[in-house]
């Protein structure tokens, strides 16, 4: 009796003894090709995802910069209970220093709810320093070709009682009493606030009107976020107790160019836009057109930016040969100054 060997195939009696060397090499080659294709696909997908993340961050930064500026511009010229239609001082003979801490000088600038410093083109600053002592202490270098924006207003937080005022902090007090000699006071000490409420009489003292903290905000584009990191950043100088403080706001903002809408017929609507109002025109500004150029904070390997970007009346800007590996996008928004425009309607 012949017993078939274990593993013999039924029907023809042949044996399965494994793969030949050629078959093994073909199988390995096919596997390596599939692995290489999958690796290439994974790498490409990772690069695409990284670029999408960069673009999303740039879009978010550009939109957030416009949001920050528009939110604060809509509050420009808010002075609480004081409506500067009468009793406001004349326009200063020269544009006030944006970073002065002198309470009298700040109070005299109430007609200038916004003020700008114009960079004449997108390649030249048009100015050399901004609040130089503050800037030098914080290693802030102004970006050539970017404008400076100053906003003046009172705080929208709850008013502060006269007795709760913090010495050294700038406050605005508006008079509600017909017998007060002046319509408002800007000061830094509680003893200086003597304006009264509407329940006053000709010879009465207290009750005194409440105070609102006075705010001066200066927006500018710096070459760096942190010292020498090369990331252009929108920053803000803000009046605080004892002076101005610098706050980085949005990374990747490369240029900010502003156009000011002038109300020539006193109806609250902008009739024309200019890049640099005259001294007499600043109280007539009722709207702004904000042009912002945002860029990625990281380079894109193998990419060269050859585009030309329009920044309104200031002209155009090209990346040049040193920073042309970053992707960019321009954002534009028209913003109405609610308080100055509303008073003129």
mmCIF file of C-alpha atoms in Angstrom:
data_model
loop_
_atom_site.group_PDB
_atom_site.id
_atom_site.type_symbol
_atom_site.label_atom_id
_atom_site.label_comp_id
_atom_site.label_asym_id
_atom_site.label_seq_id
_atom_site.Cartn_x
_atom_site.Cartn_y
_atom_site.Cartn_z
ATOM 1 C CA UNK A 1 0.000 0.000 0.000
ATOM 2 C CA UNK A 2 1.424 3.366 -1.053
ATOM 3 C CA UNK A 3 0.564 6.257 1.282
ATOM 4 C CA UNK A 4 0.672 9.751 -0.398
ATOM 5 C CA UNK A 5 3.144 12.188 1.106
ATOM 6 C CA UNK A 6 1.759 14.800 3.520
ATOM 7 C CA UNK A 7 0.813 18.007 1.648
ATOM 8 C CA UNK A 8 0.504 16.422 -1.764
ATOM 9 C CA UNK A 9 -2.026 18.168 -3.969
ATOM 10 C CA UNK A 10 -5.049 16.120 -4.856
ATOM 11 C CA UNK A 11 -5.322 15.073 -8.418
ATOM 12 C CA UNK A 12 -1.746 15.270 -9.734
ATOM 13 C CA UNK A 13 0.392 14.261 -6.760
ATOM 14 C CA UNK A 14 2.672 17.439 -6.980
ATOM 15 C CA UNK A 15 4.164 18.991 -3.852
ATOM 16 C CA UNK A 16 4.038 22.698 -2.723
ATOM 17 C CA UNK A 17 7.573 23.421 -1.544
ATOM 18 C CA UNK A 18 7.511 27.366 -1.290
ATOM 19 C CA UNK A 19 8.576 30.347 -3.490
ATOM 20 C CA UNK A 20 11.413 30.555 -5.871
ATOM 21 C CA UNK A 21 14.036 33.304 -5.497
ATOM 22 C CA UNK A 22 12.674 35.160 -8.526
ATOM 23 C CA UNK A 23 9.141 35.095 -7.140
ATOM 24 C CA UNK A 24 10.407 36.374 -3.776
ATOM 25 C CA UNK A 25 12.320 39.270 -5.385
ATOM 26 C CA UNK A 26 9.287 40.255 -7.461
ATOM 27 C CA UNK A 27 7.094 40.246 -4.343
ATOM 28 C CA UNK A 28 9.572 42.400 -2.403
ATOM 29 C CA UNK A 29 9.881 44.830 -5.329
ATOM 30 C CA UNK A 30 6.117 45.219 -5.598
ATOM 31 C CA UNK A 31 5.887 45.768 -1.840
ATOM 32 C CA UNK A 32 8.626 48.421 -1.938
ATOM 33 C CA UNK A 33 6.890 50.203 -4.799
ATOM 34 C CA UNK A 34 3.633 50.270 -2.862
ATOM 35 C CA UNK A 35 5.459 51.479 0.270
ATOM 36 C CA UNK A 36 7.228 54.240 -1.702
ATOM 37 C CA UNK A 37 3.931 55.359 -3.236
ATOM 38 C CA UNK A 38 2.275 55.451 0.181
ATOM 39 C CA UNK A 39 5.232 57.331 1.665
ATOM 40 C CA UNK A 40 5.144 59.894 -1.145
ATOM 41 C CA UNK A 41 1.415 60.315 -0.700
ATOM 42 C CA UNK A 42 1.850 60.772 3.057
ATOM 43 C CA UNK A 43 4.642 63.340 2.629
ATOM 44 C CA UNK A 44 2.669 65.306 0.035
ATOM 45 C CA UNK A 45 -0.427 65.249 2.204
ATOM 46 C CA UNK A 46 1.625 66.449 5.183
ATOM 47 C CA UNK A 47 3.105 69.306 3.136
ATOM 48 C CA UNK A 48 -0.323 70.275 1.836
ATOM 49 C CA UNK A 49 -1.760 70.201 5.336
ATOM 50 C CA UNK A 50 1.133 72.310 6.662
ATOM 51 C CA UNK A 51 0.584 74.902 3.917
ATOM 52 C CA UNK A 52 -3.148 74.942 4.620
ATOM 53 C CA UNK A 53 -2.414 75.517 8.305
ATOM 54 C CA UNK A 54 -0.087 78.403 7.418
ATOM 55 C CA UNK A 55 -2.695 79.931 5.101
ATOM 56 C CA UNK A 56 -5.429 79.534 7.700
ATOM 57 C CA UNK A 57 -3.277 81.255 10.310
ATOM 58 C CA UNK A 58 -2.546 84.096 7.877
ATOM 59 C CA UNK A 59 -6.258 84.490 7.069
ATOM 60 C CA UNK A 60 -7.138 84.434 10.761
ATOM 61 C CA UNK A 61 -4.431 86.998 11.546
ATOM 62 C CA UNK A 62 -5.572 89.359 8.786
ATOM 63 C CA UNK A 63 -9.206 89.140 9.802
ATOM 64 C CA UNK A 64 -8.379 89.508 13.486
ATOM 65 C CA UNK A 65 -6.260 92.601 12.812
ATOM 66 C CA UNK A 66 -9.191 94.206 10.983
ATOM 67 C CA UNK A 67 -11.529 93.185 13.786
ATOM 68 C CA UNK A 68 -9.306 94.739 16.462
ATOM 69 C CA UNK A 69 -8.964 97.984 14.517
ATOM 70 C CA UNK A 70 -12.635 98.214 13.500
ATOM 71 C CA UNK A 71 -13.935 97.504 17.017
ATOM 72 C CA UNK A 72 -11.798 100.269 18.502
ATOM 73 C CA UNK A 73 -12.389 102.728 15.656
ATOM 74 C CA UNK A 74 -16.135 102.430 16.183
ATOM 75 C CA UNK A 75 -15.541 103.640 19.747
ATOM 76 C CA UNK A 76 -13.261 106.535 18.733
ATOM 77 C CA UNK A 77 -14.596 109.838 19.999
ATOM 78 C CA UNK A 78 -16.753 108.281 22.710
ATOM 79 C CA UNK A 79 -16.579 110.693 25.629
ATOM 80 C CA UNK A 80 -19.309 109.359 27.867
ATOM 81 C CA UNK A 81 -21.710 112.056 29.036
ATOM 82 C CA UNK A 82 -19.756 114.787 27.246
ATOM 83 C CA UNK A 83 -20.895 115.596 23.721
ATOM 84 C CA UNK A 84 -18.240 117.870 22.184
ATOM 85 C CA UNK A 85 -20.599 120.101 20.212
ATOM 86 C CA UNK A 86 -20.017 123.151 22.407
ATOM 87 C CA UNK A 87 -17.288 124.011 24.858
ATOM 88 C CA UNK A 88 -14.659 121.916 23.103
ATOM 89 C CA UNK A 89 -11.252 123.607 22.742
ATOM 90 C CA UNK A 90 -10.045 124.855 19.405
ATOM 91 C CA UNK A 91 -7.976 122.608 17.183
ATOM 92 C CA UNK A 92 -4.376 122.668 18.463
ATOM 93 C CA UNK A 93 -1.948 124.761 16.459
ATOM 94 C CA UNK A 94 0.097 121.644 15.733
ATOM 95 C CA UNK A 95 -0.786 117.979 15.845
ATOM 96 C CA UNK A 96 -0.450 116.775 19.439
ATOM 97 C CA UNK A 97 2.169 114.242 20.424
ATOM 98 C CA UNK A 98 0.354 110.864 20.364
ATOM 99 C CA UNK A 99 2.282 109.673 23.399
ATOM 100 C CA UNK A 100 2.068 112.693 25.655
ATOM 101 C CA UNK A 101 0.966 111.971 29.207
ATOM 102 C CA UNK A 102 0.187 115.606 29.972
ATOM 103 C CA UNK A 103 -3.488 115.740 30.993
ATOM 104 C CA UNK A 104 -3.998 119.263 29.634
ATOM 105 C CA UNK A 105 -2.556 118.364 26.226
ATOM 106 C CA UNK A 106 -4.713 115.230 26.088
ATOM 107 C CA UNK A 107 -7.812 117.225 27.002
ATOM 108 C CA UNK A 108 -7.080 119.803 24.312
ATOM 109 C CA UNK A 109 -7.055 117.077 21.637
ATOM 110 C CA UNK A 110 -10.661 115.922 22.075
ATOM 111 C CA UNK A 111 -11.607 117.187 18.614
ATOM 112 C CA UNK A 112 -9.134 114.694 17.164
ATOM 113 C CA UNK A 113 -10.913 111.407 17.842
ATOM 114 C CA UNK A 114 -8.480 109.845 15.390
ATOM 115 C CA UNK A 115 -5.084 111.023 14.265
ATOM 116 C CA UNK A 116 -2.636 109.452 11.854
ATOM 117 C CA UNK A 117 0.986 109.628 10.889
ATOM 118 C CA UNK A 118 1.330 108.993 7.183
ATOM 119 C CA UNK A 119 4.059 106.910 5.578
ATOM 120 C CA UNK A 120 4.326 108.741 2.289
ATOM 121 C CA UNK A 121 4.898 105.569 0.240
ATOM 122 C CA UNK A 122 5.036 101.847 0.892
ATOM 123 C CA UNK A 123 8.829 101.925 0.824
ATOM 124 C CA UNK A 124 9.678 104.996 2.916
ATOM 125 C CA UNK A 125 8.591 105.582 6.517
ATOM 126 C CA UNK A 126 7.675 109.278 6.347
ATOM 127 C CA UNK A 127 8.706 109.366 10.017
ATOM 128 C CA UNK A 128 11.664 108.094 11.993
ATOM 129 C CA UNK A 129 10.442 107.479 15.530
ATOM 130 C CA UNK A 130 7.247 106.917 17.453
ATOM 131 C CA UNK A 131 7.320 107.767 21.134
ATOM 132 C CA UNK A 132 11.040 107.069 20.926
ATOM 133 C CA UNK A 133 11.662 106.478 24.625
ATOM 134 C CA UNK A 134 8.900 103.863 24.822
ATOM 135 C CA UNK A 135 9.876 102.243 21.540
ATOM 136 C CA UNK A 136 13.559 102.016 22.401
ATOM 137 C CA UNK A 137 12.823 100.446 25.757
ATOM 138 C CA UNK A 138 10.793 97.718 24.042
ATOM 139 C CA UNK A 139 13.020 97.149 20.986
ATOM 140 C CA UNK A 140 10.180 98.185 18.685
ATOM 141 C CA UNK A 141 11.353 99.265 15.247
ATOM 142 C CA UNK A 142 8.770 100.810 12.946
ATOM 143 C CA UNK A 143 8.079 99.020 9.684
ATOM 144 C CA UNK A 144 8.928 101.301 6.771
ATOM 145 C CA UNK A 145 5.871 102.074 4.662
ATOM 146 C CA UNK A 146 3.280 101.486 7.388
ATOM 147 C CA UNK A 147 1.056 104.202 8.830
ATOM 148 C CA UNK A 148 0.437 104.982 12.488
ATOM 149 C CA UNK A 149 -3.097 105.309 13.870
ATOM 150 C CA UNK A 150 -4.057 107.137 17.074
ATOM 151 C CA UNK A 151 -7.475 106.654 18.718
ATOM 152 C CA UNK A 152 -8.781 108.796 21.579
ATOM 153 C CA UNK A 153 -11.847 107.878 23.630
ATOM 154 C CA UNK A 154 -13.241 107.298 27.088
ATOM 155 C CA UNK A 155 -13.671 103.844 28.540
ATOM 156 C CA UNK A 156 -17.019 102.149 28.019
ATOM 157 C CA UNK A 157 -16.756 100.410 31.397
ATOM 158 C CA UNK A 158 -18.916 101.498 34.309
ATOM 159 C CA UNK A 159 -18.154 105.064 35.474
ATOM 160 C CA UNK A 160 -15.921 105.550 38.507
ATOM 161 C CA UNK A 161 -16.946 107.621 41.523
ATOM 162 C CA UNK A 162 -14.719 110.603 42.208
ATOM 163 C CA UNK A 163 -13.603 109.186 45.542
ATOM 164 C CA UNK A 164 -12.524 105.922 43.885
ATOM 165 C CA UNK A 165 -10.190 107.549 41.354
ATOM 166 C CA UNK A 166 -6.657 106.140 41.236
ATOM 167 C CA UNK A 167 -4.052 108.891 41.245
ATOM 168 C CA UNK A 168 -1.879 108.773 38.140
ATOM 169 C CA UNK A 169 -4.652 107.358 35.950
ATOM 170 C CA UNK A 170 -6.156 109.668 33.334
ATOM 171 C CA UNK A 171 -9.898 110.284 33.719
ATOM 172 C CA UNK A 172 -12.498 112.333 31.873
ATOM 173 C CA UNK A 173 -15.175 114.092 33.921
ATOM 174 C CA UNK A 174 -18.113 115.690 32.099
ATOM 175 C CA UNK A 175 -20.199 118.413 33.669
ATOM 176 C CA UNK A 176 -23.956 117.924 33.955
ATOM 177 C CA UNK A 177 -24.402 121.160 35.902
ATOM 178 C CA UNK A 178 -25.393 124.386 34.183
ATOM 179 C CA UNK A 179 -23.407 126.435 36.699
ATOM 180 C CA UNK A 180 -20.010 124.781 36.114
ATOM 181 C CA UNK A 181 -17.429 127.017 34.465
ATOM 182 C CA UNK A 182 -16.046 124.320 32.111
ATOM 183 C CA UNK A 183 -17.826 121.451 30.324
ATOM 184 C CA UNK A 184 -15.216 118.781 31.046
ATOM 185 C CA UNK A 185 -11.938 118.011 32.784
ATOM 186 C CA UNK A 186 -9.163 115.551 31.939
ATOM 187 C CA UNK A 187 -6.968 114.944 34.968
ATOM 188 C CA UNK A 188 -4.982 112.438 36.991
ATOM 189 C CA UNK A 189 -5.727 113.346 40.596
ATOM 190 C CA UNK A 190 -9.032 113.046 42.435
ATOM 191 C CA UNK A 191 -8.721 116.587 43.790
ATOM 192 C CA UNK A 192 -8.885 118.032 40.259
ATOM 193 C CA UNK A 193 -12.368 116.684 39.514
ATOM 194 C CA UNK A 194 -14.854 119.319 40.694
ATOM 195 C CA UNK A 195 -17.595 119.145 38.046
ATOM 196 C CA UNK A 196 -21.066 118.365 39.321
ATOM 197 C CA UNK A 197 -24.218 116.442 38.487
ATOM 198 C CA UNK A 198 -27.442 117.986 37.187
ATOM 199 C CA UNK A 199 -28.843 118.247 40.728
ATOM 200 C CA UNK A 200 -26.389 121.040 41.535
ATOM 201 C CA UNK A 201 -27.286 124.548 42.545
ATOM 202 C CA UNK A 202 -25.319 127.696 41.912
ATOM 203 C CA UNK A 203 -23.484 127.590 45.219
ATOM 204 C CA UNK A 204 -23.385 123.840 45.858
ATOM 205 C CA UNK A 205 -20.355 121.558 45.873
ATOM 206 C CA UNK A 206 -20.928 117.802 45.817
ATOM 207 C CA UNK A 207 -22.351 115.597 44.427
ATOM 208 C CA UNK A 208 -19.644 115.421 41.824
ATOM 209 C CA UNK A 209 -20.078 113.777 38.442
ATOM 210 C CA UNK A 210 -18.620 110.317 37.895
ATOM 211 C CA UNK A 211 -15.420 109.741 35.934
ATOM 212 C CA UNK A 212 -14.485 107.618 32.940
ATOM 213 C CA UNK A 213 -10.942 106.434 32.341
ATOM 214 C CA UNK A 214 -9.502 108.213 29.319
ATOM 215 C CA UNK A 215 -7.842 106.047 26.680
ATOM 216 C CA UNK A 216 -5.243 106.853 24.034
ATOM 217 C CA UNK A 217 -4.293 103.956 21.748
ATOM 218 C CA UNK A 218 -1.522 104.103 19.142
ATOM 219 C CA UNK A 219 -1.476 101.299 16.543
ATOM 220 C CA UNK A 220 1.623 100.651 14.446
ATOM 221 C CA UNK A 221 3.466 97.859 12.614
ATOM 222 C CA UNK A 222 6.759 96.734 14.117
ATOM 223 C CA UNK A 223 9.511 94.808 12.344
ATOM 224 C CA UNK A 224 9.592 92.273 15.168
ATOM 225 C CA UNK A 225 7.226 90.569 17.551
ATOM 226 C CA UNK A 226 10.014 89.700 19.970
ATOM 227 C CA UNK A 227 13.380 91.450 19.614
ATOM 228 C CA UNK A 228 15.107 90.524 16.324
ATOM 229 C CA UNK A 229 12.763 87.630 15.460
ATOM 230 C CA UNK A 230 11.917 89.186 12.064
ATOM 231 C CA UNK A 231 8.153 88.620 12.369
ATOM 232 C CA UNK A 232 6.281 91.844 11.448
ATOM 233 C CA UNK A 233 3.584 92.460 14.032
ATOM 234 C CA UNK A 234 0.721 94.853 14.621
ATOM 235 C CA UNK A 235 1.258 96.418 18.041
ATOM 236 C CA UNK A 236 -0.465 98.922 20.278
ATOM 237 C CA UNK A 237 0.856 101.603 22.588
ATOM 238 C CA UNK A 238 -1.768 102.352 25.240
ATOM 239 C CA UNK A 239 -1.982 105.069 27.856
ATOM 240 C CA UNK A 240 -1.733 103.573 31.329
ATOM 241 C CA UNK A 241 -0.951 104.775 34.817
ATOM 242 C CA UNK A 242 2.588 106.122 34.681
ATOM 243 C CA UNK A 243 2.969 106.130 30.897
ATOM 244 C CA UNK A 244 2.422 104.022 27.807
ATOM 245 C CA UNK A 245 2.696 100.243 27.549
ATOM 246 C CA UNK A 246 3.359 98.209 24.396
ATOM 247 C CA UNK A 247 1.161 95.225 23.563
ATOM 248 C CA UNK A 248 1.819 92.913 20.564
ATOM 249 C CA UNK A 249 -1.548 92.180 18.944
ATOM 250 C CA UNK A 250 -1.276 90.226 15.673
ATOM 251 C CA UNK A 251 1.733 88.484 14.124
ATOM 252 C CA UNK A 252 2.361 88.520 10.389
ATOM 253 C CA UNK A 253 0.955 92.000 9.673
ATOM 254 C CA UNK A 254 3.465 93.470 7.243
ATOM 255 C CA UNK A 255 1.859 96.766 6.174
ATOM 256 C CA UNK A 256 -0.971 99.010 7.371
ATOM 257 C CA UNK A 257 -2.070 101.863 5.122
ATOM 258 C CA UNK A 258 -4.964 104.148 6.041
ATOM 259 C CA UNK A 259 -7.271 106.476 4.119
ATOM 260 C CA UNK A 260 -9.464 108.977 5.937
ATOM 261 C CA UNK A 261 -13.037 109.779 4.904
ATOM 262 C CA UNK A 262 -13.830 113.499 5.175
ATOM 263 C CA UNK A 263 -17.314 114.860 5.782
ATOM 264 C CA UNK A 264 -17.217 118.089 3.794
ATOM 265 C CA UNK A 265 -20.906 119.058 4.127
ATOM 266 C CA UNK A 266 -21.510 118.139 7.792
ATOM 267 C CA UNK A 267 -24.050 115.367 7.204
ATOM 268 C CA UNK A 268 -22.149 112.522 8.873
ATOM 269 C CA UNK A 269 -21.176 110.766 5.607
ATOM 270 C CA UNK A 270 -17.727 110.659 4.024
ATOM 271 C CA UNK A 271 -17.550 112.661 0.805
ATOM 272 C CA UNK A 272 -13.916 112.016 -0.103
ATOM 273 C CA UNK A 273 -10.938 109.992 1.084
ATOM 274 C CA UNK A 274 -7.404 111.292 1.576
ATOM 275 C CA UNK A 275 -4.203 109.662 2.779
ATOM 276 C CA UNK A 276 -3.043 112.605 4.901
ATOM 277 C CA UNK A 277 -5.616 115.138 6.168
ATOM 278 C CA UNK A 278 -4.489 118.650 6.951
ATOM 279 C CA UNK A 279 -4.565 119.871 10.536
ATOM 280 C CA UNK A 280 -7.930 121.585 9.958
ATOM 281 C CA UNK A 281 -9.420 118.428 8.374
ATOM 282 C CA UNK A 282 -8.863 115.979 11.240
ATOM 283 C CA UNK A 283 -12.129 116.895 13.039
ATOM 284 C CA UNK A 284 -13.979 116.187 9.768
ATOM 285 C CA UNK A 285 -12.842 112.547 9.616
ATOM 286 C CA UNK A 286 -15.922 110.307 9.923
ATOM 287 C CA UNK A 287 -14.680 107.065 8.322
ATOM 288 C CA UNK A 288 -11.531 105.117 7.530
ATOM 289 C CA UNK A 289 -10.460 102.727 4.836
ATOM 290 C CA UNK A 290 -7.969 100.261 6.299
ATOM 291 C CA UNK A 291 -5.587 98.378 3.992
ATOM 292 C CA UNK A 292 -3.612 95.563 5.582
ATOM 293 C CA UNK A 293 -1.058 93.216 4.039
ATOM 294 C CA UNK A 294 -0.683 89.986 6.017
ATOM 295 C CA UNK A 295 1.934 87.320 5.412
ATOM 296 C CA UNK A 296 2.711 83.851 6.720
ATOM 297 C CA UNK A 297 4.983 83.750 9.741
ATOM 298 C CA UNK A 298 6.881 80.782 8.224
ATOM 299 C CA UNK A 299 8.514 80.426 4.820
ATOM 300 C CA UNK A 300 7.171 78.134 2.102
ATOM 301 C CA UNK A 301 10.043 76.144 0.621
ATOM 302 C CA UNK A 302 10.229 76.319 -3.154
ATOM 303 C CA UNK A 303 7.753 79.227 -3.346
ATOM 304 C CA UNK A 304 8.578 82.647 -4.789
ATOM 305 C CA UNK A 305 6.149 85.528 -4.339
ATOM 306 C CA UNK A 306 6.205 87.643 -7.498
ATOM 307 C CA UNK A 307 2.840 89.356 -6.941
ATOM 308 C CA UNK A 308 2.194 93.083 -6.625
ATOM 309 C CA UNK A 309 -0.148 94.131 -3.824
ATOM 310 C CA UNK A 310 -2.273 97.287 -3.912
ATOM 311 C CA UNK A 311 -2.573 99.285 -0.686
ATOM 312 C CA UNK A 312 -4.934 102.006 -1.848
ATOM 313 C CA UNK A 313 -3.765 105.586 -2.258
ATOM 314 C CA UNK A 314 -0.308 104.693 -0.928
ATOM 315 C CA UNK A 315 0.387 102.663 -4.055
ATOM 316 C CA UNK A 316 1.627 99.114 -4.445
ATOM 317 C CA UNK A 317 4.192 96.928 -2.750
ATOM 318 C CA UNK A 318 6.235 93.981 -3.992
ATOM 319 C CA UNK A 319 8.025 91.520 -1.680
ATOM 320 C CA UNK A 320 11.440 92.069 -3.246
ATOM 321 C CA UNK A 321 14.252 89.543 -3.245
ATOM 322 C CA UNK A 322 14.777 89.064 0.498
ATOM 323 C CA UNK A 323 11.330 88.086 1.781
ATOM 324 C CA UNK A 324 9.752 86.542 -1.278
ATOM 325 C CA UNK A 325 9.331 83.018 0.121
ATOM 326 C CA UNK A 326 6.291 83.982 2.217
ATOM 327 C CA UNK A 327 2.694 83.832 1.025
ATOM 328 C CA UNK A 328 0.659 87.029 1.456
ATOM 329 C CA UNK A 329 -2.851 88.442 1.232
ATOM 330 C CA UNK A 330 -4.354 91.963 1.262
ATOM 331 C CA UNK A 331 -7.366 92.825 3.422
ATOM 332 C CA UNK A 332 -9.444 96.004 3.053
ATOM 333 C CA UNK A 333 -12.307 97.324 5.139
ATOM 334 C CA UNK A 334 -14.302 100.556 5.330
ATOM 335 C CA UNK A 335 -15.069 101.565 8.929
ATOM 336 C CA UNK A 336 -17.467 104.311 9.998
ATOM 337 C CA UNK A 337 -16.550 106.343 13.072
ATOM 338 C CA UNK A 338 -19.877 106.030 14.847
ATOM 339 C CA UNK A 339 -19.454 108.824 17.396
ATOM 340 C CA UNK A 340 -17.984 111.658 15.273
ATOM 341 C CA UNK A 341 -20.258 110.794 12.338
ATOM 342 C CA UNK A 342 -23.361 110.451 14.484
ATOM 343 C CA UNK A 343 -22.910 113.903 16.025
ATOM 344 C CA UNK A 344 -22.794 115.475 12.551
ATOM 345 C CA UNK A 345 -25.943 113.826 11.170
#
